[in-house]
Coordinates of C-alpha atoms in Angstrom, one line a residue:
M1 CA 1.9 41.7 25.6
D2 CA 3.8 44.5 23.9
Y3 CA 3.2 45.8 20.4
G4 CA 6.0 43.8 18.8
E5 CA 4.9 40.5 20.2
G6 CA 1.3 41.1 19.1
H7 CA 2.4 42.1 15.7
Y8 CA 4.5 38.9 15.4
N9 CA 1.5 36.8 16.5
W10 CA -0.7 38.4 13.9
L11 CA 1.9 37.6 11.2
V12 CA 2.0 33.9 12.4
Y13 CA -1.8 33.7 12.3
G14 CA -2.0 35.4 9.0
G15 CA 0.6 33.2 7.5
F16 CA -1.1 30.1 8.8
L17 CA -4.5 31.3 7.4
L18 CA -2.9 31.9 3.9
L19 CA -1.4 28.4 4.1
H20 CA -4.8 26.9 5.0
I21 CA -6.5 28.7 2.1
G22 CA -3.7 27.6 -0.2
I23 CA -4.0 24.0 0.8
S24 CA -7.8 24.1 0.4
L25 CA -7.5 25.6 -3.1
H26 CA -4.9 22.9 -4.0
I27 CA -7.4 20.2 -2.9
L28 CA -10.2 21.7 -5.0
L29 CA -8.0 22.2 -8.1
T30 CA -6.1 18.9 -8.1
K31 CA -8.9 16.5 -6.9
R32 CA -11.8 17.8 -8.8
E33 CA -12.3 14.4 -10.5
Q34 CA -12.5 12.6 -7.1
P35 CA -15.1 14.5 -5.1
N36 CA -15.2 12.0 -2.2
E37 CA -11.4 12.3 -1.8
A38 CA -11.6 16.1 -2.1
L39 CA -14.3 16.2 0.6
F40 CA -12.3 13.9 2.9
W41 CA -9.2 16.2 2.7
L42 CA -11.2 19.4 3.1
L43 CA -12.9 18.1 6.2
L44 CA -9.6 16.8 7.7
V45 CA -7.9 20.1 7.1
A46 CA -10.8 22.0 8.5
L47 CA -11.3 19.9 11.6
F48 CA -7.6 19.4 12.4
P49 CA -5.8 22.5 11.0
V50 CA -2.2 21.6 11.9
G51 CA -2.4 17.8 11.8
G52 CA -4.6 17.8 8.7
I53 CA -2.2 20.0 6.7
V54 CA 0.8 17.8 7.7
C55 CA -1.2 14.7 6.6
Y56 CA -2.1 16.3 3.3
L57 CA 1.5 17.3 2.6
L58 CA 2.6 13.8 3.3
F59 CA -0.3 11.7 1.8
G60 CA -2.5 14.0 -0.2
I61 CA -0.1 15.5 -2.7
V62 CA 0.5 12.9 -5.4
R63 CA 1.9 14.9 -8.4
L64 CA 0.1 12.6 -10.8
E65 CA 0.3 15.2 -13.6
H66 CA 4.2 15.3 -13.3
A67 CA 4.5 11.5 -13.5
Q68 CA 1.9 11.2 -16.3
K69 CA 3.8 13.7 -18.4
K70 CA 7.1 11.9 -18.0
V71 CA 5.6 8.4 -18.8
L72 CA 3.6 9.7 -21.7
E73 CA 6.7 11.3 -23.2
L74 CA 8.5 7.9 -23.0
Q75 CA 5.6 6.0 -24.5
T76 CA 5.2 8.6 -27.3
R77 CA 8.9 8.2 -28.3
M78 CA 8.6 4.4 -28.2
K79 CA 5.6 4.4 -30.6
K80 CA 7.1 7.1 -32.9
D81 CA 10.5 5.4 -33.3
P82 CA 10.8 2.1 -31.5
G83 CA 14.0 1.3 -33.3
K84 CA 15.7 4.4 -31.8
Y85 CA 14.1 3.9 -28.4
F86 CA 14.7 0.2 -27.9
G87 CA 17.0 -0.7 -30.7
P88 CA 16.4 -2.2 -34.2
E89 CA 15.4 -5.5 -32.6
L90 CA 12.1 -4.1 -31.5
A91 CA 11.1 -3.0 -34.9
A92 CA 11.5 -6.5 -36.2
L93 CA 9.7 -7.8 -33.1
Q94 CA 6.7 -5.7 -33.7
D95 CA 6.1 -7.4 -37.1
A96 CA 6.8 -10.8 -35.6
L97 CA 4.3 -10.4 -32.8
K98 CA 1.5 -9.9 -35.4
K99 CA 1.8 -13.6 -36.2
F100 CA 0.7 -14.5 -32.7
A101 CA -2.7 -12.9 -32.8
P102 CA -5.2 -15.2 -31.0
P103 CA -7.4 -17.5 -33.1
A104 CA -10.8 -16.0 -34.1
E105 CA -12.7 -18.1 -31.6
V106 CA -10.8 -16.5 -28.8
A107 CA -10.3 -13.0 -30.3
D108 CA -14.1 -12.6 -31.0
K109 CA -15.2 -13.4 -27.5
P110 CA -17.1 -10.4 -26.0
H111 CA -14.6 -9.8 -23.2
N112 CA -11.7 -9.7 -25.6
R113 CA -13.4 -7.3 -27.9
T114 CA -14.0 -5.1 -24.8
L115 CA -10.4 -5.4 -23.7
D116 CA -9.1 -4.6 -27.2
R117 CA -11.1 -1.3 -27.1
L118 CA -10.1 -0.5 -23.6
F119 CA -6.4 -1.3 -24.0
P120 CA -5.5 -0.9 -27.7
D121 CA -1.8 -0.8 -26.9
Y122 CA -1.8 -4.1 -25.0
P123 CA -2.7 -6.9 -27.4
A124 CA -3.6 -10.4 -26.5
L125 CA -0.9 -12.8 -27.8
D126 CA -1.2 -16.5 -28.5
G127 CA 1.5 -19.2 -28.1
N128 CA 2.6 -18.8 -24.4
S129 CA 3.3 -21.3 -21.7
L130 CA 2.3 -20.6 -18.1
E131 CA 3.6 -22.4 -15.0
M132 CA 1.9 -21.7 -11.6
L133 CA 4.2 -21.2 -8.6
R134 CA 2.8 -21.3 -5.1
D135 CA 4.6 -19.2 -2.5
G136 CA 8.3 -18.3 -2.5
V137 CA 9.0 -21.9 -1.4
T138 CA 8.2 -23.0 -5.0
A139 CA 8.9 -19.7 -6.9
Y140 CA 12.4 -18.8 -5.5
P141 CA 14.2 -22.0 -6.5
R142 CA 12.8 -21.7 -10.0
M143 CA 13.8 -18.1 -10.3
L144 CA 17.3 -18.6 -8.9
E145 CA 17.8 -21.6 -11.3
D146 CA 16.9 -19.4 -14.3
I147 CA 19.1 -16.6 -13.0
A148 CA 22.0 -19.0 -12.8
G149 CA 21.3 -20.1 -16.3
A150 CA 21.2 -16.6 -17.8
R151 CA 23.6 -16.0 -20.6
H152 CA 22.9 -12.4 -21.8
C153 CA 20.7 -10.3 -19.6
I154 CA 18.6 -10.2 -16.4
R155 CA 16.0 -7.6 -15.6
M156 CA 14.4 -7.6 -12.2
Q157 CA 12.0 -5.3 -10.3
S158 CA 10.2 -5.8 -7.0
Y159 CA 8.1 -3.6 -4.8
I160 CA 9.7 -5.2 -1.7
L161 CA 13.4 -6.2 -2.0
M162 CA 14.6 -7.0 1.5
S163 CA 18.2 -7.2 2.7
D164 CA 17.3 -10.4 4.6
E165 CA 18.5 -14.0 3.8
V166 CA 16.3 -14.3 0.7
G167 CA 17.2 -10.9 -0.6
R168 CA 20.9 -11.5 -0.1
A169 CA 20.6 -14.8 -1.9
F170 CA 19.0 -13.1 -5.0
M171 CA 21.6 -10.2 -4.9
S172 CA 24.5 -12.7 -4.7
A173 CA 23.1 -14.7 -7.6
L174 CA 22.7 -11.5 -9.7
E175 CA 26.2 -10.3 -8.8
E176 CA 27.7 -13.7 -9.8
R177 CA 26.0 -13.5 -13.3
A178 CA 27.2 -9.9 -13.6
R179 CA 30.8 -11.0 -13.0
A180 CA 30.3 -13.7 -15.7
G181 CA 29.4 -10.9 -18.2
V182 CA 25.6 -11.0 -18.0
D183 CA 24.0 -7.5 -18.0
V184 CA 21.9 -7.0 -14.9
K185 CA 19.5 -4.2 -14.1
V186 CA 17.4 -4.0 -10.9
I187 CA 14.6 -1.6 -9.9
F188 CA 13.2 -1.5 -6.3
D189 CA 10.5 0.7 -4.8
S190 CA 11.9 3.0 -2.1
L191 CA 8.8 2.7 0.2
G192 CA 8.3 -1.1 -0.2
S193 CA 12.0 -1.7 0.3
L194 CA 12.1 0.9 3.1
K195 CA 14.2 -1.2 5.5
S196 CA 16.8 -2.1 2.9
Y197 CA 16.8 1.5 1.6
F198 CA 17.6 3.1 4.9
S199 CA 20.0 0.4 6.0
H200 CA 22.1 1.5 3.0
Y201 CA 22.1 -2.1 1.7
F202 CA 21.7 -1.0 -1.9
R203 CA 24.3 1.8 -1.5
R204 CA 26.8 -0.8 -0.4
L205 CA 26.0 -2.9 -3.5
L206 CA 26.6 0.1 -5.7
L207 CA 29.9 1.1 -4.0
R208 CA 31.3 -2.2 -5.2
K209 CA 31.1 -0.7 -8.7
Q210 CA 30.6 -4.0 -10.4
A211 CA 30.6 -4.0 -14.2
N212 CA 27.3 -5.0 -15.8
F213 CA 25.3 -4.5 -12.5
K214 CA 23.0 -1.5 -12.0
I215 CA 20.4 -1.0 -9.4
R216 CA 18.0 1.9 -9.1
S217 CA 15.3 3.2 -6.7
F218 CA 11.9 4.1 -8.0
S219 CA 10.6 7.5 -6.5
P220 CA 13.4 7.9 -4.0
F221 CA 12.8 9.8 -0.8
H222 CA 13.5 13.6 -0.7
L223 CA 12.9 15.7 2.4
V224 CA 11.9 18.6 0.2
T225 CA 9.2 16.6 -1.6
P226 CA 8.1 13.9 0.8
W227 CA 4.9 13.2 -1.1
H228 CA 7.0 11.4 -3.8
F229 CA 6.5 8.1 -2.0
Q230 CA 2.8 8.2 -2.9
L231 CA 3.6 7.1 -6.4
R232 CA 4.7 3.5 -5.7
N233 CA 6.0 1.0 -8.2
H234 CA 4.1 -2.1 -7.1
R235 CA 5.2 -4.3 -9.9
K236 CA 7.0 -7.7 -9.5
L237 CA 9.0 -8.9 -12.5
L238 CA 12.0 -11.0 -13.4
L239 CA 13.2 -11.3 -17.0
I240 CA 15.8 -13.8 -18.2
D241 CA 17.5 -13.3 -21.6
G242 CA 14.3 -11.8 -23.0
R243 CA 12.7 -15.3 -23.2
I244 CA 11.5 -16.1 -19.6
A245 CA 9.4 -13.8 -17.4
Y246 CA 8.2 -14.2 -13.8
S247 CA 5.3 -12.1 -12.6
G248 CA 2.6 -12.2 -10.0
G249 CA 2.3 -11.1 -6.4
I250 CA 5.5 -12.5 -4.8
N251 CA 8.0 -10.0 -3.4
I252 CA 11.6 -10.8 -2.4
S253 CA 11.6 -11.4 1.4
D254 CA 12.0 -14.1 4.0
G255 CA 8.3 -14.2 4.7
N256 CA 7.6 -15.8 1.4
E257 CA 10.2 -18.5 2.0
H258 CA 8.5 -19.6 5.2
L259 CA 11.8 -19.9 7.0
T260 CA 11.7 -21.4 10.5
R261 CA 13.5 -18.5 12.1
V262 CA 10.7 -16.1 10.8
P263 CA 7.6 -16.1 13.0
A264 CA 4.7 -18.1 11.4
S265 CA 2.6 -14.9 11.7
R266 CA 4.8 -13.3 9.1
H267 CA 4.7 -16.2 6.6
I268 CA 3.0 -15.2 3.3
H269 CA 0.8 -17.3 0.9
D270 CA 1.0 -16.0 -2.7
L271 CA 1.0 -16.9 -6.3
H272 CA 3.5 -16.2 -9.2
A273 CA 3.8 -17.5 -12.7
R274 CA 6.7 -18.4 -15.0
I275 CA 5.9 -17.4 -18.5
E276 CA 7.5 -18.2 -21.9
G277 CA 6.4 -17.1 -25.3
P278 CA 5.6 -13.9 -27.2
A279 CA 4.1 -12.2 -24.1
V280 CA 7.6 -11.9 -22.6
A281 CA 8.3 -9.0 -25.0
E282 CA 5.4 -7.0 -23.5
F283 CA 6.8 -7.5 -20.0
A284 CA 10.2 -6.3 -21.3
K285 CA 8.7 -3.1 -22.7
S286 CA 7.1 -2.4 -19.3
F287 CA 10.5 -2.9 -17.6
F288 CA 12.4 -0.5 -19.9
I289 CA 9.8 2.2 -19.6
D290 CA 10.2 2.0 -15.8
W291 CA 14.0 1.9 -16.2
S292 CA 14.0 5.1 -18.3
Y293 CA 11.6 6.8 -15.9
T294 CA 13.9 5.8 -12.9
T295 CA 17.2 6.8 -14.5
R296 CA 15.7 10.0 -15.9
R297 CA 16.9 9.2 -19.4
K298 CA 15.1 10.3 -22.6
W299 CA 16.5 7.2 -24.4
I300 CA 17.2 3.8 -23.0
D301 CA 20.8 2.7 -22.5
G302 CA 21.9 -0.9 -22.3
V303 CA 19.2 -2.5 -24.5
G304 CA 20.7 -5.3 -26.6
P305 CA 19.4 -7.8 -29.1
W306 CA 19.0 -10.3 -26.3
D307 CA 16.3 -8.1 -24.6
F308 CA 13.9 -8.5 -27.6
P309 CA 14.6 -11.8 -29.4
L310 CA 12.2 -13.0 -32.1
P311 CA 9.4 -14.8 -30.3
E312 CA 8.7 -18.5 -30.5
R313 CA 5.5 -20.5 -29.8
R314 CA 5.9 -22.1 -26.4
G315 CA 2.4 -23.2 -25.4
P316 CA -1.4 -22.8 -26.0
A317 CA -2.1 -19.9 -23.6
V318 CA -3.3 -16.5 -24.7
V319 CA -1.8 -13.8 -22.6
R320 CA -2.5 -10.0 -22.5
V321 CA 0.1 -8.1 -20.4
L322 CA -1.3 -4.9 -18.8
S323 CA 0.9 -2.4 -17.1
S324 CA -1.0 0.4 -15.5
G325 CA -0.2 3.6 -13.7
P326 CA 0.1 7.4 -14.0
G327 CA 0.6 8.3 -17.7
G328 CA 0.8 4.8 -19.0
N329 CA -2.6 3.2 -19.1
Y330 CA -3.8 5.4 -16.2
E331 CA -6.5 3.6 -14.1
G332 CA -6.0 0.5 -16.2
T333 CA -6.4 -1.7 -13.2
R334 CA -9.7 -0.1 -12.3
R335 CA -11.0 -0.5 -15.9
L336 CA -9.9 -4.2 -15.9
F337 CA -11.7 -5.0 -12.6
F338 CA -14.8 -3.1 -13.9
A339 CA -14.7 -4.9 -17.3
A340 CA -14.4 -8.3 -15.6
A341 CA -17.5 -7.6 -13.5
M342 CA -19.5 -6.4 -16.4
A343 CA -18.5 -9.3 -18.7
A344 CA -19.2 -12.0 -16.1
K345 CA -22.2 -14.2 -17.0
K346 CA -21.9 -17.1 -14.6
S347 CA -19.3 -16.3 -11.9
L348 CA -16.9 -13.7 -10.7
W349 CA -14.3 -14.9 -8.1
I350 CA -11.8 -12.4 -6.6
M351 CA -8.9 -13.0 -4.4
T352 CA -7.3 -10.0 -2.8
P353 CA -5.4 -9.2 0.4
Y354 CA -6.8 -5.6 0.5
F355 CA -10.4 -5.0 -0.5
V356 CA -11.2 -1.3 -0.4
P357 CA -12.2 -0.5 -4.0
G358 CA -14.5 2.4 -3.3
A359 CA -18.3 2.8 -3.4
E360 CA -18.6 2.6 -7.2
Y361 CA -17.1 -0.9 -7.4
I362 CA -19.1 -2.0 -4.4
D363 CA -22.3 -1.0 -6.3
L364 CA -21.1 -2.8 -9.4
L365 CA -20.5 -6.0 -7.5
C366 CA -24.0 -5.8 -6.0
L367 CA -25.5 -5.2 -9.5
T368 CA -23.5 -8.1 -10.9
A369 CA -24.8 -10.4 -8.2
A370 CA -28.3 -9.1 -8.9
R371 CA -27.9 -10.4 -12.5
G372 CA -27.5 -13.9 -11.1
V373 CA -23.7 -14.0 -11.3
D374 CA -22.0 -16.0 -8.5
V375 CA -19.8 -13.3 -7.0
R376 CA -17.3 -14.5 -4.4
I377 CA -14.6 -12.5 -2.7
I378 CA -11.7 -14.2 -0.8
V379 CA -9.8 -12.1 1.7
P380 CA -7.3 -13.1 4.4
A381 CA -8.8 -13.9 7.8
D382 CA -5.8 -12.1 9.5
N383 CA -4.7 -9.1 7.6
D384 CA -1.2 -7.6 8.0
H385 CA -2.9 -4.1 8.0
F386 CA -5.8 -4.3 10.3
F387 CA -7.1 -0.8 9.4
V388 CA -7.5 -1.9 5.8
S389 CA -9.5 -5.0 6.9
W390 CA -11.7 -2.9 9.1
A391 CA -12.4 -0.4 6.3
A392 CA -13.4 -3.3 4.0
Q393 CA -15.7 -4.8 6.6
N394 CA -17.7 -1.6 6.7
Y395 CA -19.1 -2.6 3.3
Y396 CA -19.8 -6.3 4.1
S397 CA -23.4 -5.9 5.1
T398 CA -24.2 -4.1 1.8
L399 CA -22.5 -6.8 -0.2
L400 CA -24.0 -9.8 1.7
E401 CA -27.5 -8.3 1.5
A402 CA -27.0 -8.1 -2.3
G403 CA -26.0 -11.8 -2.6
V404 CA -22.2 -11.4 -2.8
K405 CA -20.4 -14.1 -0.9
I406 CA -17.4 -13.2 1.2
Y407 CA -14.9 -15.7 2.6
N408 CA -12.1 -15.4 5.1
K409 CA -9.0 -17.4 4.1
Q410 CA -7.6 -19.2 7.1
G411 CA -4.0 -20.1 7.8
L412 CA -1.1 -18.0 6.4
F413 CA -1.7 -14.4 5.4
S414 CA -2.9 -14.6 1.8
H415 CA -1.3 -12.0 -0.5
I416 CA -2.8 -13.5 -3.7
K417 CA -4.2 -11.0 -6.2
A418 CA -6.2 -12.9 -8.9
L419 CA -9.6 -12.9 -10.5
L420 CA -11.5 -15.7 -12.4
V421 CA -14.5 -15.2 -14.7
D422 CA -17.2 -17.7 -15.6
E423 CA -15.8 -20.8 -13.9
G424 CA -12.5 -20.6 -15.5
S425 CA -13.2 -19.1 -18.9
W426 CA -10.6 -16.4 -18.4
G427 CA -9.0 -14.3 -15.6
F428 CA -6.1 -12.3 -14.6
M429 CA -3.4 -12.1 -11.9
G430 CA -0.5 -10.0 -11.0
S431 CA 0.4 -7.1 -8.6
S432 CA -2.9 -5.3 -8.4
N433 CA -5.0 -5.3 -5.3
C434 CA -8.7 -4.6 -5.4
D435 CA -8.3 -1.2 -3.8
S436 CA -8.3 2.5 -4.6
R437 CA -4.5 2.8 -4.5
S438 CA -4.1 0.1 -7.2
F439 CA -7.0 1.6 -9.1
R440 CA -5.5 5.1 -9.2
L441 CA -2.0 5.6 -7.8
N442 CA 0.3 2.6 -8.1
F443 CA 2.3 1.5 -11.1
E444 CA 0.9 -2.1 -11.5
L445 CA 1.6 -5.1 -13.7
D446 CA -1.0 -7.8 -14.4
F447 CA -1.7 -10.3 -17.1
C448 CA -4.9 -11.8 -18.5
Y449 CA -4.9 -15.5 -19.3
E450 CA -7.1 -17.9 -21.2
A451 CA -6.8 -21.1 -23.2
G452 CA -4.5 -23.9 -22.1
P453 CA -4.1 -25.8 -18.8
F454 CA -3.2 -22.7 -16.7
V455 CA -6.9 -21.7 -16.7
E456 CA -7.9 -25.0 -15.1
K457 CA -5.1 -24.8 -12.6
M458 CA -6.3 -21.4 -11.5
H459 CA -9.8 -22.7 -11.2
R460 CA -8.6 -25.5 -9.0
Q461 CA -6.5 -23.0 -7.0
F462 CA -9.6 -20.9 -6.3
L463 CA -11.4 -24.1 -5.2
D464 CA -8.6 -24.9 -2.9
E465 CA -8.6 -21.4 -1.4
L466 CA -12.3 -21.7 -0.8
A467 CA -11.9 -25.1 0.9
H468 CA -9.6 -23.4 3.4
S469 CA -11.9 -20.4 3.9
T470 CA -14.9 -19.8 6.1
P471 CA -17.9 -17.8 4.8
V472 CA -18.8 -14.5 6.4
T473 CA -22.5 -14.4 7.3
L474 CA -24.8 -11.5 7.5
E475 CA -25.8 -12.5 11.1
E476 CA -22.2 -12.2 12.4
V477 CA -21.8 -8.9 10.6
R478 CA -25.0 -7.5 12.3
R479 CA -23.9 -8.8 15.7
K480 CA -20.9 -6.4 15.8
S481 CA -20.6 -4.1 18.7
F482 CA -21.2 -0.4 18.3
A483 CA -17.6 0.4 19.0
R484 CA -16.4 -2.0 16.3
Q485 CA -18.9 -0.7 13.8
L486 CA -17.8 2.9 14.6
G487 CA -14.1 1.9 14.1
E488 CA -14.9 0.4 10.7
N489 CA -16.8 3.5 9.7
I490 CA -13.9 5.7 10.7
F491 CA -11.4 3.7 8.7
A492 CA -13.7 3.5 5.7
L493 CA -13.4 7.3 5.5
F494 CA -9.7 6.8 4.6
T495 CA -10.5 4.5 1.7
P496 CA -9.2 7.0 -0.9
I497 CA -5.7 6.8 0.5
L498 CA -5.5 3.2 1.8

């Protein structure tokens, strides 16, 4: 080896060492509030210098501060001058919503006082109607019917918006209303809608240059900044004329429709809700903040009087809409799950497809069960992401020993995200999973509900899910092979990024 080659090698080694030091410093500086996550990345980079650095560049850099700054700026403008931000209609709406404060017997309940303090910008509103919709088989016809009946505006966002039969049916319906003069705005997540995104399906829609029809990608992919995809917009929302909202866990894809040409293993069981009443305005605010973030506008364009009509009483339900994510109610999902566990007196029932909330919430569930609360967790027997299921099962013995009951939902893959407190006293549902990603990284959209028939319907739904589930026993958990337990332990290490 001559001098030139040796000098070149030293430059490569020196550069790689500087990169390694720089990555380690970045981990320590940006993840100081998550010591477990910081330790995980430091070990990965140390043990696998090349692969660990690549993984960190792709999955470890989140740019939370950048997103938080942008969202906070939008929310500050909205609070300072809602008339300028949303239009004069919102200023009148703010006063009108005060008339829909919950009655004292609801507002003074301990959990509502807690939620008021935790989420002062997300009030509980009385006078709503809620209709439960099971699976896309039930939800899609209702959604398409309301889309066809729209007269002024349609706002839609979905984490997964496929270019399959169901996705094309929705896009065709939206295009038809746009041609009829209805203003249509659509947001999709670039990672969740990956297949449609890279097949240029959305690009072809935009090339048609239809009046009144706009579609935008949330956190689009860039080769220079590949870590952008870590900030996912996991929200599911459809708004019709500012008076009807659909929200819950259902995405737009063939799997939710249970089409015969789709393998049964890909069919999805899920819940959605059709909502009318004052709470619709809170859903609309969430959409337009996302729209402004996505379009990179300081002020929102295209907001009309139809987006924020004066609310009318539509039913007896009290609803609190909670959008959470970087900058806007950061870690709101985490606080909501924690608050429910601490408020529960009789029962805490959780349905979630992905159960990897981290050690702190595992400890809280064990303490909740120790107080005599009936804690039940329903997860799918066959998960679409096996590594997430294995990571969750690493904690089963701890939970079962503490008295927490765990059930495997049989049949279709259950994608339901819902929680019920004290045998149907109140609860919430929406887009949030009980996992670290929903707790910290994702932009999520949920709603709390109480009063009215919807609460009893949710209680019956939980009982139905339990009737089609099998309990996980401590004996079967302890009988696992060494290899299986080792695999679960390994996947559990990745809990901070699952």
